[in-house]
JSON list of C-alpha atoms in Angstrom, two decimals:
[
{"chain": "A", "resi": 1, "resn": "MET", "atom": "CA", "xyz": [-36.14, 48.28, 137.70]},
{"chain": "A", "resi": 2, "resn": "SER", "atom": "CA", "xyz": [-37.62, 45.54, 139.85]},
{"chain": "A", "resi": 3, "resn": "PRO", "atom": "CA", "xyz": [-36.53, 44.98, 143.46]},
{"chain": "A", "resi": 4, "resn": "ALA", "atom": "CA", "xyz": [-34.68, 41.79, 142.29]},
{"chain": "A", "resi": 5, "resn": "GLU", "atom": "CA", "xyz": [-32.89, 43.72, 139.68]},
{"chain": "A", "resi": 6, "resn": "ARG", "atom": "CA", "xyz": [-31.86, 46.37, 142.17]},
{"chain": "A", "resi": 7, "resn": "ARG", "atom": "CA", "xyz": [-30.53, 43.77, 144.48]},
{"chain": "A", "resi": 8, "resn": "ILE", "atom": "CA", "xyz": [-28.48, 42.05, 141.74]},
{"chain": "A", "resi": 9, "resn": "ARG", "atom": "CA", "xyz": [-27.21, 45.46, 140.51]},
{"chain": "A", "resi": 10, "resn": "PHE", "atom": "CA", "xyz": [-26.10, 46.23, 144.17]},
{"chain": "A", "resi": 11, "resn": "ALA", "atom": "CA", "xyz": [-24.34, 42.90, 144.41]},
{"chain": "A", "resi": 12, "resn": "GLN", "atom": "CA", "xyz": [-22.67, 43.36, 141.04]},
{"chain": "A", "resi": 13, "resn": "GLN", "atom": "CA", "xyz": [-21.41, 46.85, 142.27]},
{"chain": "A", "resi": 14, "resn": "TRP", "atom": "CA", "xyz": [-20.00, 45.32, 145.39]},
{"chain": "A", "resi": 15, "resn": "LEU", "atom": "CA", "xyz": [-18.14, 42.60, 143.47]},
{"chain": "A", "resi": 16, "resn": "GLU", "atom": "CA", "xyz": [-16.77, 45.17, 141.00]},
{"chain": "A", "resi": 17, "resn": "GLN", "atom": "CA", "xyz": [-15.52, 47.28, 143.87]},
{"chain": "A", "resi": 18, "resn": "VAL", "atom": "CA", "xyz": [-13.70, 44.34, 145.32]},
{"chain": "A", "resi": 19, "resn": "ARG", "atom": "CA", "xyz": [-12.28, 43.43, 141.88]},
{"chain": "A", "resi": 20, "resn": "ASP", "atom": "CA", "xyz": [-11.01, 47.00, 141.33]},
{"chain": "A", "resi": 21, "resn": "HIS", "atom": "CA", "xyz": [-9.65, 47.37, 144.90]},
{"chain": "A", "resi": 22, "resn": "LEU", "atom": "CA", "xyz": [-7.64, 44.08, 144.54]},
{"chain": "A", "resi": 23, "resn": "ALA", "atom": "CA", "xyz": [-6.49, 44.95, 140.97]},
{"chain": "A", "resi": 24, "resn": "ASP", "atom": "CA", "xyz": [-5.27, 48.42, 142.11]},
{"chain": "A", "resi": 25, "resn": "ALA", "atom": "CA", "xyz": [-3.46, 46.78, 145.17]},
{"chain": "A", "resi": 26, "resn": "GLY", "atom": "CA", "xyz": [-1.86, 44.23, 142.90]},
{"chain": "A", "resi": 27, "resn": "ALA", "atom": "CA", "xyz": [-0.78, 46.80, 140.25]},
{"chain": "A", "resi": 28, "resn": "GLN", "atom": "CA", "xyz": [0.74, 49.11, 142.86]},
{"chain": "A", "resi": 29, "resn": "GLY", "atom": "CA", "xyz": [2.30, 46.37, 145.02]},
{"chain": "A", "resi": 30, "resn": "SER", "atom": "CA", "xyz": [0.33, 47.60, 147.93]},
{"chain": "A", "resi": 31, "resn": "PRO", "atom": "CA", "xyz": [-0.26, 45.23, 150.79]},
{"chain": "A", "resi": 32, "resn": "LEU", "atom": "CA", "xyz": [-3.87, 45.08, 152.20]},
{"chain": "A", "resi": 33, "resn": "SER", "atom": "CA", "xyz": [-4.36, 45.11, 155.87]},
{"chain": "A", "resi": 34, "resn": "PRO", "atom": "CA", "xyz": [-6.38, 42.32, 157.70]},
{"chain": "A", "resi": 35, "resn": "GLU", "atom": "CA", "xyz": [-9.15, 44.88, 158.12]},
{"chain": "A", "resi": 36, "resn": "GLN", "atom": "CA", "xyz": [-9.30, 45.76, 154.48]},
{"chain": "A", "resi": 37, "resn": "LEU", "atom": "CA", "xyz": [-9.23, 42.06, 153.55]},
{"chain": "A", "resi": 38, "resn": "ASN", "atom": "CA", "xyz": [-12.01, 41.41, 155.98]},
{"chain": "A", "resi": 39, "resn": "ILE", "atom": "CA", "xyz": [-14.24, 44.20, 154.45]},
{"chain": "A", "resi": 40, "resn": "LEU", "atom": "CA", "xyz": [-13.56, 42.91, 150.95]},
{"chain": "A", "resi": 41, "resn": "SER", "atom": "CA", "xyz": [-14.35, 39.36, 152.08]},
{"chain": "A", "resi": 42, "resn": "GLY", "atom": "CA", "xyz": [-17.62, 40.53, 153.50]},
{"chain": "A", "resi": 43, "resn": "LYS", "atom": "CA", "xyz": [-18.54, 42.38, 150.23]},
{"chain": "A", "resi": 44, "resn": "VAL", "atom": "CA", "xyz": [-17.81, 39.09, 148.26]},
{"chain": "A", "resi": 45, "resn": "ALA", "atom": "CA", "xyz": [-19.94, 37.01, 150.62]},
{"chain": "A", "resi": 46, "resn": "GLY", "atom": "CA", "xyz": [-22.83, 39.58, 150.54]},
{"chain": "A", "resi": 47, "resn": "GLY", "atom": "CA", "xyz": [-22.73, 39.77, 146.80]},
{"chain": "A", "resi": 48, "resn": "LEU", "atom": "CA", "xyz": [-22.68, 35.98, 146.37]},
{"chain": "A", "resi": 49, "resn": "GLU", "atom": "CA", "xyz": [-25.51, 35.67, 148.90]},
{"chain": "A", "resi": 50, "resn": "ILE", "atom": "CA", "xyz": [-27.64, 38.00, 146.88]},
{"chain": "A", "resi": 51, "resn": "PHE", "atom": "CA", "xyz": [-26.92, 36.20, 143.57]},
{"chain": "A", "resi": 52, "resn": "VAL", "atom": "CA", "xyz": [-27.62, 32.83, 145.09]},
{"chain": "A", "resi": 53, "resn": "ALA", "atom": "CA", "xyz": [-30.91, 34.05, 146.68]},
{"chain": "A", "resi": 54, "resn": "GLU", "atom": "CA", "xyz": [-32.06, 35.67, 143.38]},
{"chain": "A", "resi": 55, "resn": "THR", "atom": "CA", "xyz": [-31.03, 32.69, 141.22]},
{"chain": "A", "resi": 56, "resn": "ARG", "atom": "CA", "xyz": [-33.04, 30.37, 143.54]},
{"chain": "A", "resi": 57, "resn": "ALA", "atom": "CA", "xyz": [-36.01, 32.64, 143.43]},
{"chain": "A", "resi": 58, "resn": "VAL", "atom": "CA", "xyz": [-36.01, 32.63, 139.58]},
{"chain": "A", "resi": 59, "resn": "SER", "atom": "CA", "xyz": [-35.64, 28.92, 139.32]},
{"chain": "A", "resi": 60, "resn": "HIS", "atom": "CA", "xyz": [-38.61, 28.17, 141.65]}
]
């Protein structure tokens, strides 16, 4: 697996973790604390940053 593929897989795992965490909280009616939301937001931002960087690298 290339370094780019590893970064993309890492980003995908982070986004999947966020999706699963939000789905679980929604299904159980569990509120998320501001700290939890901040962590999840950071994972989304980090994952998107990796996807954007790798997409730009491929298109150039």
